[in-house]
PDB file of C-alpha atoms in Angstrom:
ATOM      1  CA  UNK U  76     -67.978   5.207 -43.459  1.00 48.00           C
ATOM      2  CA  UNK U  77     -70.584   6.813 -45.730  1.00 62.00           C
ATOM      3  CA  UNK U  78     -72.086   4.855 -48.697  1.00 90.00           C
ATOM      4  CA  UNK U  79     -74.119   5.491 -51.507  1.00 97.00           C
ATOM      5  CA  UNK U  80     -77.469   5.686 -51.555  1.00 98.00           C
ATOM      6  CA  UNK U  81     -80.228   3.206 -53.422  1.00 98.00           C
ATOM      7  CA  UNK U  82     -83.624   2.432 -53.233  1.00 97.00           C
ATOM      8  CA  UNK U  83     -83.774  -0.785 -51.476  1.00 97.00           C
ATOM      9  CA  UNK U  84     -86.066  -2.359 -53.909  1.00 97.00           C
ATOM     10  CA  UNK U  85     -87.594  -1.567 -57.402  1.00 98.00           C
ATOM     11  CA  UNK U  86     -90.223  -3.428 -59.782  1.00 97.00           C
ATOM     12  CA  UNK U  87     -91.333  -3.549 -63.323  1.00 96.00           C
ATOM     13  CA  UNK U  88     -93.358  -5.490 -65.629  1.00 96.00           C
ATOM     14  CA  UNK U  89     -91.898  -7.355 -68.517  1.00 97.00           C
ATOM     15  CA  UNK U  90     -91.127  -5.246 -71.858  1.00 97.00           C
ATOM     16  CA  UNK U  91     -91.234  -2.065 -69.998  1.00 97.00           C
ATOM     17  CA  UNK U  92     -88.556   0.168 -68.096  1.00 97.00           C
ATOM     18  CA  UNK U  93     -87.279   0.445 -64.981  1.00 98.00           C
ATOM     19  CA  UNK U  94     -84.645   3.189 -63.469  1.00 98.00           C
ATOM     20  CA  UNK U  95     -82.748   2.780 -60.421  1.00 98.00           C
ATOM     21  CA  UNK U  96     -81.047   5.699 -58.913  1.00 98.00           C
ATOM     22  CA  UNK U  97     -77.627   5.918 -56.845  1.00 98.00           C
ATOM     23  CA  UNK U  98     -77.055   9.435 -54.903  1.00 98.00           C
ATOM     24  CA  UNK U  99     -73.823  10.229 -53.354  1.00 98.00           C
ATOM     25  CA  UNK U 100     -71.138  13.144 -52.863  1.00 97.00           C
ATOM     26  CA  UNK U 101     -68.951  15.298 -54.538  1.00 97.00           C
ATOM     27  CA  UNK U 102     -66.074  13.122 -53.196  1.00 97.00           C
ATOM     28  CA  UNK U 103     -67.283   9.954 -54.946  1.00 97.00           C
ATOM     29  CA  UNK U 104     -69.578  10.403 -57.631  1.00 98.00           C
ATOM     30  CA  UNK U 105     -69.022  14.171 -57.950  1.00 97.00           C
ATOM     31  CA  UNK U 106     -65.332  13.534 -58.703  1.00 97.00           C
ATOM     32  CA  UNK U 107     -65.281   9.679 -60.056  1.00 96.00           C
ATOM     33  CA  UNK U 108     -66.900   7.596 -62.498  1.00 96.00           C
ATOM     34  CA  UNK U 109     -69.651   5.031 -61.345  1.00 97.00           C
ATOM     35  CA  UNK U 110     -69.598   1.385 -61.928  1.00 97.00           C
ATOM     36  CA  UNK U 111     -72.776  -1.034 -61.581  1.00 98.00           C
ATOM     37  CA  UNK U 112     -73.176  -4.739 -60.766  1.00 98.00           C
ATOM     38  CA  UNK U 113     -75.564  -7.430 -60.998  1.00 98.00           C
ATOM     39  CA  UNK U 114     -75.702 -10.165 -58.422  1.00 98.00           C
ATOM     40  CA  UNK U 115     -77.859 -13.146 -58.197  1.00 98.00           C
ATOM     41  CA  UNK U 116     -78.126 -15.104 -55.122  1.00 96.00           C
ATOM     42  CA  UNK U 117     -75.394 -17.161 -54.415  1.00 95.00           C
ATOM     43  CA  UNK U 118     -73.215 -15.973 -57.328  1.00 97.00           C
ATOM     44  CA  UNK U 119     -70.542 -13.122 -57.276  1.00 98.00           C
ATOM     45  CA  UNK U 120     -71.374  -9.720 -58.470  1.00 98.00           C
ATOM     46  CA  UNK U 121     -70.932  -9.230 -62.316  1.00 97.00           C
ATOM     47  CA  UNK U 122     -69.696  -5.813 -63.986  1.00 97.00           C
ATOM     48  CA  UNK U 123     -72.666  -4.319 -65.775  1.00 97.00           C
ATOM     49  CA  UNK U 124     -71.438  -0.580 -66.493  1.00 97.00           C
ATOM     50  CA  UNK U 125     -67.798   0.922 -65.617  1.00 96.00           C
ATOM     51  CA  UNK U 126     -66.680   4.363 -66.676  1.00 95.00           C
ATOM     52  CA  UNK U 127     -70.414   5.761 -65.444  1.00 96.00           C
ATOM     53  CA  UNK U 128     -72.034   4.740 -68.722  1.00 96.00           C
ATOM     54  CA  UNK U 129     -69.920   1.989 -70.350  1.00 97.00           C
ATOM     55  CA  UNK U 130     -70.810  -1.649 -70.973  1.00 97.00           C
ATOM     56  CA  UNK U 131     -68.595  -4.631 -70.737  1.00 95.00           C
ATOM     57  CA  UNK U 132     -68.769  -6.649 -74.046  1.00 93.00           C
ATOM     58  CA  UNK U 133     -71.508  -9.087 -73.443  1.00 94.00           C
ATOM     59  CA  UNK U 134     -73.862  -6.773 -71.666  1.00 97.00           C
ATOM     60  CA  UNK U 135     -77.347  -6.352 -73.852  1.00 96.00           C
ATOM     61  CA  UNK U 136     -77.541  -2.682 -74.918  1.00 96.00           C
ATOM     62  CA  UNK U 137     -80.871  -2.830 -72.613  1.00 97.00           C
ATOM     63  CA  UNK U 138     -78.585  -1.883 -69.630  1.00 98.00           C
ATOM     64  CA  UNK U 139     -77.874   1.872 -69.862  1.00 98.00           C
ATOM     65  CA  UNK U 140     -76.538   4.455 -67.522  1.00 98.00           C
ATOM     66  CA  UNK U 141     -75.909   8.100 -66.836  1.00 97.00           C
ATOM     67  CA  UNK U 142     -74.241  10.138 -64.507  1.00 98.00           C
ATOM     68  CA  UNK U 143     -75.021  13.989 -63.430  1.00 97.00           C
ATOM     69  CA  UNK U 144     -73.711  15.727 -60.774  1.00 97.00           C
ATOM     70  CA  UNK U 145     -73.333  13.828 -57.474  1.00 97.00           C
ATOM     71  CA  UNK U 146     -76.279  11.383 -58.797  1.00 98.00           C
ATOM     72  CA  UNK U 147     -76.323   8.434 -61.054  1.00 98.00           C
ATOM     73  CA  UNK U 148     -78.780   6.124 -62.547  1.00 98.00           C
ATOM     74  CA  UNK U 149     -78.828   2.651 -64.105  1.00 98.00           C
ATOM     75  CA  UNK U 150     -81.816   2.110 -66.685  1.00 98.00           C
ATOM     76  CA  UNK U 151     -82.981  -1.486 -68.002  1.00 98.00           C
ATOM     77  CA  UNK U 152     -85.268  -1.262 -70.893  1.00 97.00           C
ATOM     78  CA  UNK U 153     -87.162  -4.450 -72.415  1.00 97.00           C
ATOM     79  CA  UNK U 154     -87.455  -5.794 -68.799  1.00 98.00           C
ATOM     80  CA  UNK U 155     -87.099  -9.640 -68.671  1.00 97.00           C
ATOM     81  CA  UNK U 156     -87.860 -11.812 -65.941  1.00 97.00           C
ATOM     82  CA  UNK U 157     -84.148 -13.011 -65.881  1.00 97.00           C
ATOM     83  CA  UNK U 158     -83.291  -9.215 -65.172  1.00 98.00           C
ATOM     84  CA  UNK U 159     -84.570 -10.140 -61.555  1.00 98.00           C
ATOM     85  CA  UNK U 160     -81.394  -9.475 -59.176  1.00 98.00           C
ATOM     86  CA  UNK U 161     -79.830  -7.168 -56.643  1.00 98.00           C
ATOM     87  CA  UNK U 162     -78.132  -4.114 -58.619  1.00 98.00           C
ATOM     88  CA  UNK U 163     -75.024  -2.092 -56.719  1.00 98.00           C
ATOM     89  CA  UNK U 164     -73.411   1.079 -57.774  1.00 98.00           C
ATOM     90  CA  UNK U 165     -70.036   1.857 -56.732  1.00 98.00           C
ATOM     91  CA  UNK U 166     -67.534   4.716 -56.957  1.00 97.00           C
ATOM     92  CA  UNK U 167     -64.121   5.737 -55.481  1.00 96.00           C
ATOM     93  CA  UNK U 168     -64.273   8.294 -52.614  1.00 97.00           C
ATOM     94  CA  UNK U 169     -61.294  10.851 -52.598  1.00 96.00           C
ATOM     95  CA  UNK U 170     -61.995  11.676 -48.872  1.00 95.00           C
ATOM     96  CA  UNK U 171     -62.010   7.950 -47.925  1.00 95.00           C
ATOM     97  CA  UNK U 172     -59.364   6.787 -50.093  1.00 95.00           C
ATOM     98  CA  UNK U 173     -61.543   3.979 -50.996  1.00 96.00           C
ATOM     99  CA  UNK U 174     -64.932   2.290 -52.810  1.00 97.00           C
ATOM    100  CA  UNK U 175     -68.163   3.023 -51.220  1.00 98.00           C
ATOM    101  CA  UNK U 176     -70.921   0.933 -52.387  1.00 98.00           C
ATOM    102  CA  UNK U 177     -75.064   1.488 -52.446  1.00 98.00           C
ATOM    103  CA  UNK U 178     -76.889  -0.573 -50.163  1.00 97.00           C
ATOM    104  CA  UNK U 179     -78.330  -2.627 -53.299  1.00 98.00           C
ATOM    105  CA  UNK U 180     -81.590  -2.360 -55.019  1.00 98.00           C
ATOM    106  CA  UNK U 181     -83.495  -5.758 -55.496  1.00 98.00           C
ATOM    107  CA  UNK U 182     -85.123  -5.730 -58.792  1.00 98.00           C
ATOM    108  CA  UNK U 183     -88.667  -7.458 -59.185  1.00 97.00           C
ATOM    109  CA  UNK U 184     -90.004  -8.371 -62.618  1.00 97.00           C
ATOM    110  CA  UNK U 185     -93.583  -8.615 -62.065  1.00 91.00           C
TER     111      UNK U 185
ATOM    112  CA  UNK I 294     -60.036 -15.630 -70.726  1.00 92.00           C
ATOM    113  CA  UNK I 295     -59.276 -13.700 -67.445  1.00 95.00           C
ATOM    114  CA  UNK I 296     -60.004 -15.942 -64.313  1.00 97.00           C
ATOM    115  CA  UNK I 297     -59.428 -14.930 -60.325  1.00 98.00           C
ATOM    116  CA  UNK I 298     -59.651 -17.877 -57.838  1.00 98.00           C
ATOM    117  CA  UNK I 299     -59.744 -17.262 -53.986  1.00 98.00           C
ATOM    118  CA  UNK I 300     -58.975 -19.776 -51.276  1.00 98.00           C
ATOM    119  CA  UNK I 301     -58.140 -19.960 -47.759  1.00 98.00           C
ATOM    120  CA  UNK I 302     -61.590 -19.229 -46.294  1.00 97.00           C
ATOM    121  CA  UNK I 303     -62.935 -21.613 -43.608  1.00 97.00           C
ATOM    122  CA  UNK I 304     -64.481 -21.573 -39.823  1.00 98.00           C
ATOM    123  CA  UNK I 305     -62.332 -19.922 -37.170  1.00 98.00           C
ATOM    124  CA  UNK I 306     -63.026 -18.585 -33.850  1.00 97.00           C
ATOM    125  CA  UNK I 307     -63.197 -15.292 -33.032  1.00 97.00           C
ATOM    126  CA  UNK I 308     -59.748 -13.719 -32.198  1.00 97.00           C
ATOM    127  CA  UNK I 309     -58.222 -16.405 -34.687  1.00 98.00           C
ATOM    128  CA  UNK I 310     -56.474 -15.532 -37.970  1.00 98.00           C
ATOM    129  CA  UNK I 311     -56.758 -16.670 -41.607  1.00 98.00           C
ATOM    130  CA  UNK I 312     -54.949 -16.090 -45.084  1.00 98.00           C
ATOM    131  CA  UNK I 313     -57.043 -15.528 -48.060  1.00 98.00           C
ATOM    132  CA  UNK I 314     -55.338 -16.090 -51.502  1.00 98.00           C
ATOM    133  CA  UNK I 315     -56.612 -14.648 -54.921  1.00 98.00           C
ATOM    134  CA  UNK I 316     -54.870 -16.310 -58.038  1.00 98.00           C
ATOM    135  CA  UNK I 317     -55.153 -14.162 -61.342  1.00 97.00           C
ATOM    136  CA  UNK I 318     -54.624 -15.543 -64.668  1.00 96.00           C
ATOM    137  CA  UNK I 319     -55.789 -13.998 -68.213  1.00 96.00           C
ATOM    138  CA  UNK I 320     -54.130 -10.660 -68.151  1.00 95.00           C
ATOM    139  CA  UNK I 321     -50.768  -9.072 -67.605  1.00 95.00           C
ATOM    140  CA  UNK I 322     -51.077  -8.663 -63.674  1.00 95.00           C
ATOM    141  CA  UNK I 323     -48.669  -6.265 -63.210  1.00 96.00           C
ATOM    142  CA  UNK I 324     -50.627  -3.716 -64.686  1.00 95.00           C
ATOM    143  CA  UNK I 325     -53.609  -4.307 -62.458  1.00 96.00           C
ATOM    144  CA  UNK I 326     -54.626  -3.255 -59.100  1.00 96.00           C
ATOM    145  CA  UNK I 327     -56.628  -5.414 -56.939  1.00 97.00           C
ATOM    146  CA  UNK I 328     -58.904  -4.966 -54.115  1.00 97.00           C
ATOM    147  CA  UNK I 329     -60.904  -7.258 -51.788  1.00 98.00           C
ATOM    148  CA  UNK I 330     -64.563  -6.720 -51.282  1.00 98.00           C
ATOM    149  CA  UNK I 331     -66.787  -8.648 -48.645  1.00 98.00           C
ATOM    150  CA  UNK I 332     -70.542  -9.432 -48.188  1.00 98.00           C
ATOM    151  CA  UNK I 333     -71.799 -10.190 -44.832  1.00 98.00           C
ATOM    152  CA  UNK I 334     -74.897 -12.905 -45.133  1.00 97.00           C
ATOM    153  CA  UNK I 335     -77.871 -10.841 -46.463  1.00 96.00           C
ATOM    154  CA  UNK I 336     -75.978  -7.770 -46.660  1.00 96.00           C
ATOM    155  CA  UNK I 337     -74.635  -5.631 -49.589  1.00 97.00           C
ATOM    156  CA  UNK I 338     -70.915  -5.240 -50.662  1.00 98.00           C
ATOM    157  CA  UNK I 339     -68.310  -3.526 -48.666  1.00 98.00           C
ATOM    158  CA  UNK I 340     -64.890  -2.691 -49.906  1.00 98.00           C
ATOM    159  CA  UNK I 341     -62.112  -3.494 -47.371  1.00 98.00           C
ATOM    160  CA  UNK I 342     -58.604  -3.447 -48.733  1.00 98.00           C
ATOM    161  CA  UNK I 343     -56.573  -2.325 -51.995  1.00 97.00           C
ATOM    162  CA  UNK I 344     -53.421  -2.711 -53.387  1.00 97.00           C
ATOM    163  CA  UNK I 345     -51.959  -0.870 -56.372  1.00 96.00           C
ATOM    164  CA  UNK I 346     -50.033  -2.108 -59.325  1.00 95.00           C
ATOM    165  CA  UNK I 347     -46.282  -2.117 -59.166  1.00 94.00           C
ATOM    166  CA  UNK I 348     -46.121   0.849 -61.662  1.00 89.00           C
ATOM    167  CA  UNK I 349     -48.075   2.933 -59.034  1.00 85.00           C
ATOM    168  CA  UNK I 350     -45.771   2.054 -56.101  1.00 88.00           C
ATOM    169  CA  UNK I 351     -48.402  -0.614 -54.804  1.00 92.00           C
ATOM    170  CA  UNK I 352     -50.170   1.376 -52.525  1.00 95.00           C
ATOM    171  CA  UNK I 353     -52.417  -0.045 -50.084  1.00 97.00           C
ATOM    172  CA  UNK I 354     -55.434   1.401 -48.679  1.00 97.00           C
ATOM    173  CA  UNK I 355     -57.912  -0.146 -46.112  1.00 98.00           C
ATOM    174  CA  UNK I 356     -61.010   0.585 -44.846  1.00 97.00           C
ATOM    175  CA  UNK I 357     -61.797   1.719 -41.233  1.00 96.00           C
ATOM    176  CA  UNK I 358     -63.477  -1.565 -40.398  1.00 97.00           C
ATOM    177  CA  UNK I 359     -60.274  -3.693 -41.017  1.00 98.00           C
ATOM    178  CA  UNK I 360     -57.252  -1.333 -40.346  1.00 98.00           C
ATOM    179  CA  UNK I 361     -55.101  -2.764 -38.254  1.00 98.00           C
ATOM    180  CA  UNK I 362     -56.147  -6.399 -38.372  1.00 98.00           C
ATOM    181  CA  UNK I 363     -55.926  -6.940 -42.178  1.00 98.00           C
ATOM    182  CA  UNK I 364     -52.796  -7.154 -44.355  1.00 98.00           C
ATOM    183  CA  UNK I 365     -53.150  -7.089 -48.143  1.00 98.00           C
ATOM    184  CA  UNK I 366     -49.958  -8.270 -50.253  1.00 97.00           C
ATOM    185  CA  UNK I 367     -49.004  -9.016 -53.608  1.00 97.00           C
ATOM    186  CA  UNK I 368     -46.896 -11.438 -55.495  1.00 97.00           C
ATOM    187  CA  UNK I 369     -46.657 -10.241 -59.124  1.00 96.00           C
ATOM    188  CA  UNK I 370     -44.471 -13.409 -59.822  1.00 96.00           C
ATOM    189  CA  UNK I 371     -47.075 -15.693 -58.648  1.00 97.00           C
ATOM    190  CA  UNK I 372     -49.762 -13.658 -59.843  1.00 97.00           C
ATOM    191  CA  UNK I 373     -51.399 -13.436 -56.585  1.00 98.00           C
ATOM    192  CA  UNK I 374     -52.931 -11.302 -53.935  1.00 98.00           C
ATOM    193  CA  UNK I 375     -53.519 -12.319 -50.324  1.00 98.00           C
ATOM    194  CA  UNK I 376     -55.180 -10.894 -47.632  1.00 98.00           C
ATOM    195  CA  UNK I 377     -54.045 -11.918 -44.091  1.00 98.00           C
ATOM    196  CA  UNK I 378     -56.802 -11.518 -41.604  1.00 98.00           C
ATOM    197  CA  UNK I 379     -55.826 -11.237 -37.982  1.00 98.00           C
ATOM    198  CA  UNK I 380     -58.017 -10.992 -34.509  1.00 98.00           C
ATOM    199  CA  UNK I 381     -60.908 -12.005 -36.238  1.00 98.00           C
ATOM    200  CA  UNK I 382     -64.632 -10.881 -34.842  1.00 97.00           C
ATOM    201  CA  UNK I 383     -68.168 -12.269 -35.322  1.00 97.00           C
ATOM    202  CA  UNK I 384     -68.886  -9.501 -37.729  1.00 97.00           C
ATOM    203  CA  UNK I 385     -65.997 -10.541 -40.301  1.00 98.00           C
ATOM    204  CA  UNK I 386     -68.351 -13.167 -41.421  1.00 98.00           C
ATOM    205  CA  UNK I 387     -68.596 -12.797 -44.995  1.00 98.00           C
ATOM    206  CA  UNK I 388     -67.993 -13.877 -48.560  1.00 98.00           C
ATOM    207  CA  UNK I 389     -64.804 -12.442 -49.452  1.00 98.00           C
ATOM    208  CA  UNK I 390     -64.392 -11.243 -53.493  1.00 98.00           C
ATOM    209  CA  UNK I 391     -61.133 -10.369 -54.957  1.00 98.00           C
ATOM    210  CA  UNK I 392     -61.603  -7.818 -57.957  1.00 98.00           C
ATOM    211  CA  UNK I 393     -58.972  -6.890 -60.327  1.00 96.00           C
ATOM    212  CA  UNK I 394     -58.817  -3.649 -62.573  1.00 95.00           C
ATOM    213  CA  UNK I 395     -56.568  -2.173 -65.108  1.00 94.00           C
ATOM    214  CA  UNK I 396     -54.737   0.537 -63.141  1.00 92.00           C
ATOM    215  CA  UNK I 397     -54.772   3.213 -66.188  1.00 90.00           C
ATOM    216  CA  UNK I 398     -56.959   1.850 -69.064  1.00 88.00           C
ATOM    217  CA  UNK I 399     -61.143   2.373 -68.538  1.00 86.00           C
ATOM    218  CA  UNK I 400     -62.465  -0.969 -68.334  1.00 89.00           C
ATOM    219  CA  UNK I 401     -64.693  -3.083 -66.389  1.00 90.00           C
ATOM    220  CA  UNK I 402     -63.033  -5.126 -63.589  1.00 93.00           C
ATOM    221  CA  UNK I 403     -62.850  -9.068 -62.958  1.00 97.00           C
ATOM    222  CA  UNK I 404     -64.388 -10.649 -59.944  1.00 98.00           C
ATOM    223  CA  UNK I 405     -63.717 -13.730 -58.254  1.00 98.00           C
ATOM    224  CA  UNK I 406     -65.787 -16.465 -57.189  1.00 97.00           C
ATOM    225  CA  UNK I 407     -65.388 -15.539 -54.027  1.00 98.00           C
ATOM    226  CA  UNK I 408     -64.476 -17.568 -50.483  1.00 98.00           C
ATOM    227  CA  UNK I 409     -66.633 -17.877 -47.560  1.00 98.00           C
ATOM    228  CA  UNK I 410     -65.233 -16.831 -43.801  1.00 98.00           C
ATOM    229  CA  UNK I 411     -67.114 -17.621 -40.827  1.00 98.00           C
ATOM    230  CA  UNK I 412     -65.987 -16.532 -37.171  1.00 98.00           C
ATOM    231  CA  UNK I 413     -67.708 -18.439 -34.457  1.00 95.00           C
ATOM    232  CA  UNK I 414     -67.468 -17.141 -31.064  1.00 86.00           C
TER     233      UNK I 414
END
């Protein structure tokens, strides 16, 4: 099954910003909202963004996201060492009648 | 406080079966749909099964990778969701997470801590 496309890795220095992209199709990102998840090794994914650009309570406003057409992006400003994690995007796919995920982006804070 | 607790994972031989459970508390379960998502060792997240809320007819969907082998069900009185895993293969080895989301309201979803399934050949 087709999934979403994310860069396998990203990096940034403390205090700076980084953006992670997520590319899909009309049937998924183009037609439905995008969610983003943060996952640390050995733990369950944590919802970071829902509805393409909404943050759950408790998620710092350093995390923001947007969607345009068949692409979405997650931006993290004021990078901190504790932001080192894997980040996944996801969306419902109307053609597959199921969710698709990106392959994940491993963020390194240099 | 919303809590999802998965159980039922373990070590099983190829061709065997397991039944996973996900107990949900802290929300009005009947208003929520639930899905199972798995993560193979060192790999990304893969959605595998969905069951809708009673209000939406408990619609069920499966990914192609598990269709015909896995069965999802829910017991609203017990606030639980189940995943019956049959004809298990080596590539079913993964951590299995359940996740629930309100059927109509835009909001974040909730995840459990996962349960490990290991299939040996």
